[in-house]
Coordinates of C-alpha atoms in Angstrom, one line a residue:
M1 CA 0.0 0.0 0.0
N2 CA 1.5 3.4 -1.1
F3 CA 1.7 6.5 1.0
A4 CA -1.4 8.2 -0.5
A5 CA -3.5 5.1 0.2
Q6 CA -2.3 4.9 3.8
L7 CA -3.1 8.6 4.4
F8 CA -6.6 8.2 3.0
Y9 CA -7.3 5.1 5.1
S10 CA -6.1 6.8 8.3
S11 CA -8.3 9.8 7.7
Y12 CA -11.3 7.5 7.0
L13 CA -10.8 5.6 10.3
S14 CA -10.5 8.8 12.3
E15 CA -13.8 10.0 10.8
R16 CA -15.5 6.7 11.6
L17 CA -14.3 6.7 15.2
E18 CA -15.2 10.3 15.8
R19 CA -18.8 9.7 14.4
L20 CA -19.1 6.4 16.4
Y21 CA -18.2 7.7 19.8
S22 CA -19.6 11.3 19.5
P23 CA -23.3 11.7 20.2
R24 CA -25.6 12.8 17.3
P25 CA -26.3 16.5 17.6
A26 CA -29.8 17.5 18.4
L27 CA -31.9 18.0 15.2
K28 CA -34.8 20.1 14.5
D29 CA -38.1 18.7 13.4
S30 CA -37.4 19.8 9.8
E31 CA -34.1 17.9 9.9
E32 CA -35.3 14.5 11.0
N33 CA -36.1 13.4 7.4
D34 CA -32.9 14.7 6.1
P35 CA -31.2 11.8 4.1
F36 CA -27.8 12.7 5.6
W37 CA -28.8 12.0 9.2
Q38 CA -30.8 8.9 8.2
R39 CA -27.6 7.5 6.6
W40 CA -25.7 8.5 9.8
D41 CA -28.0 6.2 11.9
T42 CA -27.9 3.4 9.4
E43 CA -24.1 3.3 9.2
L44 CA -23.8 3.6 12.9
R45 CA -25.7 0.4 13.5
L46 CA -24.9 -1.7 10.5
G47 CA -21.9 -0.2 8.8
P48 CA -21.8 1.5 5.5
S49 CA -24.2 0.2 2.9
Q50 CA -22.9 -1.2 -0.3
P51 CA -23.5 1.0 -3.3
G52 CA -26.0 -0.5 -5.8
C53 CA -27.7 -2.7 -3.2
P54 CA -30.6 -0.7 -1.7
F55 CA -32.4 -2.2 1.2
K56 CA -34.4 -1.1 4.2
P57 CA -32.5 -1.9 7.4
G58 CA -34.4 -3.7 10.1
P59 CA -33.9 -4.2 13.8
V60 CA -31.1 -6.4 15.0
S61 CA -32.2 -9.6 16.7
N62 CA -29.4 -11.7 18.2
G63 CA -27.1 -10.5 15.4
A64 CA -29.6 -11.2 12.6
A65 CA -31.3 -8.7 10.4
G66 CA -35.0 -9.0 9.7
R67 CA -34.7 -9.6 6.0
R68 CA -31.1 -10.5 5.1
P69 CA -27.9 -11.5 6.9
T70 CA -25.5 -8.8 7.9
L71 CA -21.9 -8.6 6.9
I72 CA -21.1 -10.1 10.3
E73 CA -22.1 -13.7 10.4
P74 CA -24.7 -14.6 13.1
E75 CA -22.7 -17.6 14.1
R76 CA -19.8 -15.4 15.0
L77 CA -22.1 -13.2 17.2
K78 CA -23.0 -16.2 19.3
D79 CA -19.5 -16.4 20.5
F80 CA -19.7 -12.9 22.1
G81 CA -23.4 -12.5 23.0
E82 CA -26.0 -10.0 22.0
E83 CA -24.8 -6.3 21.8
D84 CA -27.1 -3.4 22.0
L85 CA -25.8 0.1 21.0
L86 CA -27.5 2.9 22.7
N87 CA -26.3 6.5 22.9
G88 CA -22.8 5.4 22.0
D89 CA -22.6 3.1 25.0
V90 CA -22.2 -0.7 24.6
K91 CA -24.2 -2.8 27.0
V92 CA -23.7 -6.6 27.1
Y93 CA -26.4 -9.0 28.2
E94 CA -26.0 -12.7 29.1
T95 CA -27.9 -14.8 26.6
K96 CA -28.3 -18.6 26.6
V97 CA -27.5 -19.9 23.2
V98 CA -29.3 -23.1 22.4
G99 CA -27.2 -24.9 19.8
C100 CA -28.0 -27.8 17.5
P101 CA -28.0 -31.3 19.1
E102 CA -24.5 -32.7 19.5
I103 CA -23.4 -34.8 16.6
V104 CA -21.8 -38.0 17.8
L105 CA -19.0 -39.1 15.5
M106 CA -18.5 -42.7 14.7
E107 CA -15.4 -44.5 15.9
P108 CA -12.7 -44.4 13.3
P109 CA -12.1 -47.7 11.5
K110 CA -9.4 -49.9 13.0
T111 CA -6.2 -50.1 11.1
R112 CA -6.1 -53.4 9.1
R113 CA -3.5 -54.9 7.0
L114 CA -3.9 -55.0 3.3
S115 CA -3.7 -58.8 3.4
E116 CA -6.9 -58.9 5.6
F117 CA -9.0 -57.4 2.8
R118 CA -7.8 -60.0 0.3
I119 CA -8.8 -63.6 0.2
V120 CA -5.5 -65.3 0.1
P121 CA -6.0 -68.7 -1.6
R122 CA -4.5 -71.6 0.2
P123 CA -2.1 -73.7 -1.7
P124 CA -3.9 -76.7 -3.3
A125 CA -3.4 -80.0 -1.6
Q126 CA -0.8 -82.1 -3.4
Y127 CA -2.0 -85.5 -4.5
L128 CA 0.1 -88.4 -5.8
R129 CA -0.4 -88.5 -9.5
F130 CA -0.2 -91.6 -11.7
E131 CA 2.3 -89.7 -13.9
D132 CA 4.7 -89.5 -10.9
I133 CA 4.4 -93.3 -10.3
S134 CA 4.9 -94.0 -14.0
A135 CA 8.0 -91.8 -14.1
A136 CA 9.4 -93.6 -11.0
A137 CA 8.9 -97.0 -12.6
F138 CA 10.9 -95.9 -15.6
R139 CA 13.7 -94.5 -13.4
I140 CA 14.2 -97.4 -11.1
Q141 CA 13.7 -100.3 -13.6
A142 CA 17.5 -100.7 -13.9
G143 CA 18.1 -100.9 -10.1
I144 CA 15.0 -102.8 -8.9
Q145 CA 14.0 -106.3 -10.0
K146 CA 10.4 -107.0 -11.0
T147 CA 9.3 -109.3 -8.2
P148 CA 7.0 -112.3 -9.1
C149 CA 3.3 -112.4 -8.3
T150 CA 2.5 -116.1 -8.1
Y151 CA -0.5 -118.2 -7.5
S152 CA -0.7 -119.5 -4.0
R153 CA -1.4 -123.2 -3.0
L154 CA -3.5 -121.8 -0.2
S155 CA -6.1 -120.6 -2.6
K156 CA -8.3 -123.7 -2.6
Q157 CA -8.1 -123.9 1.2
Y158 CA -9.6 -120.5 1.6
G159 CA -12.0 -120.4 -1.3
M160 CA -10.4 -117.6 -3.4
E161 CA -7.6 -117.1 -6.0
I162 CA -4.7 -115.8 -4.0
Y163 CA -1.7 -114.3 -5.8
L164 CA 1.3 -113.4 -3.6
K165 CA 3.3 -110.3 -4.7
K166 CA 6.6 -111.4 -3.2
E167 CA 8.3 -108.0 -2.4
H168 CA 10.3 -109.8 0.3
L169 CA 12.6 -111.1 -2.5
H170 CA 14.3 -107.8 -3.0
Y171 CA 18.0 -107.6 -2.1
T172 CA 17.4 -106.1 1.3
G173 CA 14.2 -108.1 1.8
S174 CA 11.8 -105.2 1.8
V175 CA 9.5 -103.3 -0.6
K176 CA 10.9 -100.1 0.7
E177 CA 13.8 -100.4 -1.8
R178 CA 11.5 -99.0 -4.4
G179 CA 10.8 -95.7 -2.6
A180 CA 14.4 -95.4 -1.3
L181 CA 16.0 -95.8 -4.7
Y182 CA 13.7 -93.2 -6.4
L183 CA 14.2 -90.8 -3.5
L184 CA 18.0 -91.1 -3.8
T185 CA 18.0 -90.6 -7.6
S186 CA 15.8 -87.5 -7.1
L187 CA 18.4 -85.7 -5.0
T188 CA 20.5 -82.9 -6.5
Q189 CA 24.1 -83.5 -7.4
E190 CA 25.2 -81.4 -4.5
Q191 CA 23.3 -83.5 -2.0
Q192 CA 24.5 -86.7 -3.6
R193 CA 28.1 -85.4 -3.4
K194 CA 27.9 -84.5 0.4
G195 CA 26.1 -87.7 1.3
V196 CA 23.1 -88.9 3.3
I197 CA 22.6 -90.1 6.9
V198 CA 20.0 -92.4 8.4
A199 CA 19.3 -93.7 11.9
S200 CA 17.7 -96.7 13.6
D201 CA 17.6 -100.3 12.4
C202 CA 14.6 -100.6 10.1
N203 CA 13.8 -101.7 6.5
F204 CA 14.0 -98.1 5.2
S205 CA 17.6 -97.6 6.6
M206 CA 18.7 -100.9 5.0
A207 CA 17.3 -99.9 1.7
V208 CA 18.9 -96.5 1.8
A209 CA 22.3 -97.9 2.8
H210 CA 22.3 -100.5 0.0
H211 CA 21.2 -98.2 -2.9
A212 CA 23.3 -95.2 -1.7
V213 CA 26.4 -97.3 -2.0
E214 CA 25.3 -98.6 -5.4
L215 CA 24.8 -94.9 -6.6
K216 CA 28.2 -93.9 -5.2
I217 CA 26.6 -91.7 -2.6
P218 CA 28.3 -91.5 0.8
V219 CA 26.0 -92.9 3.5
F220 CA 26.3 -92.9 7.3
V221 CA 24.1 -95.1 9.5
I222 CA 23.7 -94.2 13.2
M223 CA 22.7 -97.3 15.2
P224 CA 21.7 -97.7 18.8
S225 CA 23.9 -99.9 21.0
C226 CA 21.1 -102.4 21.4
C227 CA 21.3 -103.4 17.8
S228 CA 22.5 -107.0 17.3
S229 CA 25.8 -107.7 15.8
P230 CA 24.5 -109.6 12.7
R231 CA 22.5 -106.5 11.8
L232 CA 25.5 -104.3 12.1
R233 CA 27.5 -106.6 9.9
I234 CA 24.8 -106.4 7.3
Y235 CA 25.1 -102.6 7.1
R236 CA 28.9 -102.8 6.9
D237 CA 28.7 -105.4 4.2
Y238 CA 26.5 -103.0 2.1
G239 CA 29.4 -100.5 2.4
A240 CA 27.9 -98.0 4.7
M241 CA 29.7 -96.1 7.5
V242 CA 28.1 -97.5 10.7
I243 CA 28.3 -95.4 14.0
S244 CA 27.0 -96.8 17.2
Y245 CA 25.4 -94.1 19.4
G246 CA 22.8 -94.1 22.2
S247 CA 20.8 -96.8 23.9
T248 CA 17.5 -96.2 22.0
S249 CA 16.5 -95.4 18.5
H250 CA 15.5 -91.9 19.5
D251 CA 19.0 -91.2 20.8
S252 CA 20.5 -92.3 17.5
Q253 CA 18.0 -90.2 15.5
N254 CA 18.7 -87.1 17.5
H255 CA 22.4 -87.6 17.0
A256 CA 21.9 -88.2 13.3
R257 CA 20.1 -84.9 12.9
H258 CA 22.9 -83.1 14.8
L259 CA 25.6 -84.6 12.5
A260 CA 23.6 -83.7 9.4
K261 CA 23.2 -80.1 10.6
E262 CA 26.9 -79.7 11.5
N263 CA 28.4 -81.4 8.5
G264 CA 25.9 -80.7 5.7
Y265 CA 24.6 -84.2 5.3
L266 CA 21.1 -84.8 4.2
Y267 CA 19.2 -86.6 7.0
L268 CA 16.7 -89.1 5.5
E269 CA 13.8 -90.6 7.3
E270 CA 10.8 -92.5 6.1
D271 CA 8.1 -90.0 5.4
E272 CA 5.5 -89.2 2.8
S273 CA 7.7 -87.3 0.4
P274 CA 6.4 -87.3 -3.2
A275 CA 9.5 -89.2 -4.5
Y276 CA 9.3 -91.9 -1.9
L277 CA 5.6 -92.5 -2.4
A278 CA 6.0 -92.5 -6.2
G279 CA 8.6 -95.3 -5.9
L280 CA 6.4 -97.4 -3.6
G281 CA 3.4 -97.0 -6.0
T282 CA 5.2 -99.0 -8.7
V283 CA 4.0 -102.1 -6.8
G284 CA 0.4 -101.4 -7.9
M285 CA 1.5 -101.0 -11.5
E286 CA 3.2 -104.4 -11.5
I287 CA 0.3 -106.1 -9.8
F288 CA -2.1 -104.8 -12.5
E289 CA 0.2 -106.1 -15.2
Q290 CA 0.9 -109.5 -13.6
V291 CA -2.7 -110.4 -12.4
P292 CA -5.2 -109.9 -15.2
K293 CA -8.7 -109.0 -14.0
V294 CA -7.8 -108.8 -10.4
D295 CA -10.7 -108.0 -8.0
A296 CA -8.9 -106.8 -4.9
V297 CA -5.4 -105.9 -3.6
V298 CA -4.6 -106.5 0.0
V299 CA -1.8 -104.3 1.3
P300 CA -0.1 -104.2 4.8
A301 CA -1.0 -100.9 6.5
A302 CA 0.9 -101.0 9.8
G303 CA 4.3 -99.6 9.2
Q304 CA 3.5 -99.4 5.4
Y305 CA 1.1 -96.5 5.2
G306 CA 3.0 -95.0 2.3
L307 CA 2.8 -98.3 0.5
L308 CA -1.0 -98.5 1.1
A309 CA -1.6 -95.0 -0.2
S310 CA 0.7 -95.2 -3.3
T311 CA -0.5 -98.6 -4.3
A312 CA -4.1 -97.5 -4.1
A313 CA -3.3 -94.4 -6.2
A314 CA -1.8 -96.6 -9.0
V315 CA -4.4 -99.3 -8.9
K316 CA -7.4 -97.0 -8.7
H317 CA -6.1 -95.0 -11.6
L318 CA -5.8 -98.1 -13.8
N319 CA -9.2 -99.5 -12.7
S320 CA -11.4 -97.8 -10.2
R321 CA -13.4 -101.0 -9.6
I322 CA -10.5 -102.8 -7.9
L323 CA -10.9 -102.9 -4.2
V324 CA -7.8 -101.9 -2.2
I325 CA -7.7 -103.1 1.5
G326 CA -5.2 -102.1 4.1
I327 CA -4.4 -104.5 6.9
E328 CA -3.2 -103.7 10.4
P329 CA -3.0 -105.7 13.7
E330 CA -5.6 -105.2 16.5
G331 CA -2.8 -104.5 19.0
F332 CA -1.6 -101.5 17.0
P333 CA -4.7 -100.0 15.3
L334 CA -3.1 -96.7 14.2
L335 CA -5.1 -96.5 11.0
L336 CA -8.4 -97.3 12.7
Q337 CA -8.0 -94.6 15.3
S338 CA -7.0 -92.1 12.7
L339 CA -10.2 -92.7 10.7
K340 CA -12.3 -92.4 13.9
T341 CA -10.7 -89.0 14.7
D342 CA -10.7 -87.9 11.1
G343 CA -7.0 -87.0 11.3
P344 CA -3.6 -88.6 11.5
V345 CA -2.7 -90.1 14.9
K346 CA 0.9 -89.8 15.9
D347 CA 0.9 -91.7 19.2
M348 CA -1.1 -94.8 20.1
H349 CA 0.0 -95.0 23.8
S350 CA 0.2 -98.8 23.3
N351 CA 2.9 -101.3 23.9
P352 CA 3.1 -103.9 21.1
N353 CA 5.7 -106.6 21.0
K354 CA 8.8 -104.8 19.9
K355 CA 10.4 -108.0 18.5
L356 CA 7.4 -108.6 16.3
Y357 CA 6.5 -105.0 15.4
G358 CA 9.7 -103.1 15.9
D359 CA 9.6 -101.4 12.5
L360 CA 5.9 -100.5 13.0
M361 CA 6.7 -98.6 16.3
E362 CA 9.0 -96.2 14.4
R363 CA 6.3 -95.1 12.0
S364 CA 3.4 -92.7 12.4
L365 CA 0.3 -92.1 10.2
G366 CA 0.6 -89.3 7.7
V367 CA -2.1 -87.5 5.8
N368 CA -2.0 -89.4 2.5
T369 CA -3.5 -92.7 3.5
F370 CA -6.3 -94.7 1.9
Q371 CA -9.4 -95.3 3.9
T372 CA -10.3 -99.0 3.3
F373 CA -8.9 -101.2 6.0
S374 CA -9.3 -104.4 8.0
S375 CA -7.7 -105.7 11.2
Y376 CA -6.6 -109.0 12.5
D377 CA -5.3 -110.5 15.8
T378 CA -1.6 -110.8 16.4
E379 CA -1.8 -114.6 16.8
D380 CA -3.2 -114.8 13.2
S381 CA 0.0 -113.2 11.9
L382 CA 2.1 -116.0 13.6
V383 CA -0.1 -118.7 12.0
A384 CA 0.3 -116.9 8.6
M385 CA 4.0 -117.0 9.0
L386 CA 3.8 -120.7 9.6
R387 CA 1.6 -121.2 6.5
F388 CA 4.2 -119.3 4.4
Q389 CA 6.9 -121.7 5.6
E390 CA 4.8 -124.8 4.9
F391 CA 3.1 -124.0 1.7
E392 CA 5.2 -121.3 0.1
R393 CA 8.6 -122.5 1.3
S394 CA 9.6 -119.0 2.3
T395 CA 10.2 -117.2 5.6
V396 CA 8.6 -113.8 6.1
D397 CA 8.2 -111.5 9.1
T398 CA 5.0 -110.3 10.8
E399 CA 4.7 -107.3 8.4
G400 CA 5.0 -109.5 5.4
A401 CA 2.4 -111.9 6.7
M402 CA -0.3 -109.3 7.5
G403 CA -2.3 -109.6 4.3
L404 CA -2.5 -113.4 4.5
A405 CA -3.2 -113.2 8.2
A406 CA -6.4 -111.3 7.6
I407 CA -7.6 -113.9 5.1
L408 CA -6.8 -116.8 7.5
A409 CA -8.7 -115.0 10.3
G410 CA -11.8 -114.8 8.2
Q411 CA -11.8 -111.0 8.2
L412 CA -12.4 -110.7 4.5
P413 CA -15.4 -113.0 3.7
E414 CA -16.4 -110.7 0.8
L415 CA -13.4 -111.8 -1.2
R416 CA -14.5 -115.5 -1.4
G417 CA -14.6 -116.6 -5.0
K418 CA -12.6 -113.6 -6.2
K419 CA -9.1 -113.0 -7.6
V420 CA -7.0 -111.4 -4.8
A421 CA -3.5 -110.1 -4.9
V422 CA -1.7 -110.0 -1.5
V423 CA 1.5 -107.9 -1.1
V424 CA 4.2 -109.7 0.9
S425 CA 6.1 -106.6 2.0
S426 CA 9.2 -107.8 3.9
A427 CA 11.2 -110.7 5.4
N428 CA 13.6 -109.1 7.9
M429 CA 13.5 -111.0 11.2
E430 CA 16.2 -112.4 13.3
L431 CA 16.5 -116.2 13.3
E432 CA 15.9 -116.5 17.1
V433 CA 12.7 -114.6 16.8
V434 CA 11.6 -116.7 13.8
R435 CA 12.1 -119.8 15.8
Q436 CA 10.1 -118.4 18.7
C437 CA 7.3 -117.4 16.3
V438 CA 7.1 -120.8 14.8
D439 CA 6.9 -122.5 18.2
R440 CA 4.1 -120.2 19.2
A441 CA 2.3 -120.6 15.9
L442 CA 2.3 -124.4 16.3
V443 CA 0.5 -124.0 19.7
L444 CA -2.0 -121.6 18.3
D445 CA -2.7 -123.9 15.4
E446 CA -3.5 -126.7 18.0
R447 CA -0.7 -128.9 16.7
V448 CA 1.4 -128.7 19.8
S449 CA -0.4 -129.4 23.1
K450 CA 0.5 -129.9 26.7
F451 CA -1.3 -132.0 29.3
S452 CA -0.9 -133.5 32.7
V453 CA -2.1 -136.8 34.2
Q454 CA -1.8 -138.5 37.6
L455 CA -0.3 -142.0 37.6
G456 CA 0.3 -144.5 40.3
E457 CA 3.7 -145.8 41.4
W458 CA 3.2 -149.0 39.5
P459 CA 6.2 -149.7 37.2
G460 CA 4.2 -150.1 34.0
D461 CA 2.0 -147.0 34.3
M462 CA 4.4 -144.7 32.6
A463 CA 5.2 -147.2 29.9
K464 CA 1.5 -147.7 29.1
L465 CA 1.1 -143.9 28.6
L466 CA 4.1 -143.7 26.3
D467 CA 2.9 -146.8 24.4
F468 CA -0.5 -145.2 23.9
L469 CA 0.9 -142.0 22.5
S470 CA 3.1 -144.0 20.1
R471 CA 0.1 -146.0 18.8
E472 CA -1.8 -142.8 18.3
D473 CA 1.0 -141.6 16.0
V474 CA 1.7 -138.6 18.3
R475 CA 5.2 -137.2 18.6
L476 CA 6.4 -136.7 22.2
L477 CA 8.4 -133.5 22.5
D478 CA 8.9 -133.3 26.3
V479 CA 7.9 -135.3 29.4
C480 CA 8.3 -134.4 33.1
H481 CA 7.1 -136.4 36.2
R482 CA 7.3 -135.7 39.9
R483 CA 5.8 -137.0 43.1
H484 CA 2.9 -135.2 44.7
S485 CA 3.8 -133.7 48.1
D486 CA 0.5 -134.6 49.7
K487 CA 0.0 -137.9 48.1
V488 CA 3.0 -140.2 48.3
D489 CA 1.6 -142.9 46.0
L490 CA 0.8 -140.6 43.0
F491 CA 3.0 -139.1 40.4
N492 CA 2.1 -136.0 38.3
V493 CA 3.3 -136.4 34.7
E494 CA 3.4 -133.5 32.2
C495 CA 3.7 -134.2 28.5
V496 CA 4.2 -131.9 25.4
V497 CA 3.1 -133.6 22.2
E498 CA 2.8 -132.6 18.5
T499 CA 0.0 -133.8 16.2
R500 CA -0.4 -133.6 12.5
D501 CA -3.4 -131.2 12.5
K502 CA -6.4 -130.0 14.5
A503 CA -8.4 -133.2 13.7
Q504 CA -5.8 -135.5 15.2
S505 CA -5.4 -133.2 18.2
S506 CA -9.1 -133.3 18.8
Q507 CA -9.2 -137.1 18.6
L508 CA -6.2 -137.3 21.1
R509 CA -8.0 -135.2 23.6
K510 CA -11.1 -137.3 23.4
T511 CA -9.2 -140.6 23.8
L512 CA -7.0 -139.5 26.6
S513 CA -10.1 -138.1 28.6
E514 CA -11.7 -141.5 28.4
R515 CA -8.6 -143.4 29.5
Y516 CA -7.4 -141.0 32.2
P517 CA -10.1 -139.2 34.3
S518 CA -7.4 -137.0 36.0
L519 CA -6.4 -135.6 32.6
C520 CA -5.9 -131.8 32.5
W521 CA -5.0 -129.9 29.4
L522 CA -2.8 -126.9 30.2
D523 CA -3.3 -123.5 28.8
R524 CA -1.6 -122.6 25.5

């Protein structure tokens, strides 16, 4: 603003203040209607009027003109109160301003991440495809022999066509060679160069040890101290580096994980990796080729859950009408409990016979398991092992005999008259345990019996009993006699005998009961 404008503005303010605070001079009656004094009153109350906008000023009511708003906004007047200008004095009155109802604001939205506004799709569940199994069959055909699937002489005895898929004839005596070999060939060159490490004494470790050496992959086996010397010798004969550590399999497994982490080895354990399952699934492809028009496939489930799932995937792809049945013992019903809870069960809180089911106790149920199953009693498995030795001239373990055990126990009556393929998965059992199993199986099959009779002290009584057993064509295995402590003239004789079959055993019981009233058959 220049000097002339500042001078004009200052003179204007001085004139306004002088007119505002000086009283209007007394006017004559003739001067009341003078336009000059009328404009004086108007500008004093409302300020100067704008040129070109004529209006009739009205009374001020709480800062609002009667017809139009003033230059001062009424809302601003509410902040100070109503003002009344009289005779140049300003008087202020208290007024109660009633405002609009309070507006309640909504709570501000909570801060949310951008991911919460998006529906993040879950990764699709991975299923074992038949293409993966077919690729595994092509890859391992040079390192795995095609095991036979032969007609069993037990077929007529049980009213069905039984074909035994003899997977126990592999080099390490287990079907797990298929999955272990394909798993090893699927490793990167860097992993194969550094080597692999396994722990505990099981069929999977034996398969990895054998095929890793064949593929020129360094392999280390961590074994618990309780492992027998013959088993240790087997691993060393394969060419693996064997290290004894810990008293249990859990100790050796923890040590194996530690060594793998510290030295860069790849720790391998039996799980449901795609490569391992694809290798096991080649069993189903071979069964479909070897047994035309097969109606059902019986697969061991306990300890072989991956075998059950992968075999079912291959067989069902080739022919969805083929029934796939998984078998597990009643003493270790891991699959049954998992189906009841609709989820995999990791711990059964049971105590099965470790000599018979040692490899089963190391396994847990995964998520890729087929749902058809059947169970059998542990004693039926021992009898099935006996049938394998007598009719198939082969020795298998309890896992390998599972499928046949369910048939012998009458758990699969729906298969009568049909063509059934039974997977014989393994034959890795120590000789001492095999002998004990056979002895127990003969008792369960009612071919070995034990009884006691009371004889007098006459010299010919013992000879007559032995002569009677000889004429009945019964083999005497053991005999023991001792005098009763309360009856001096009586002897108690205990005999262990072996018969040809159940029919001869039943006839022997009947004849002995008629001849010796004091006969007592001892519990099995």
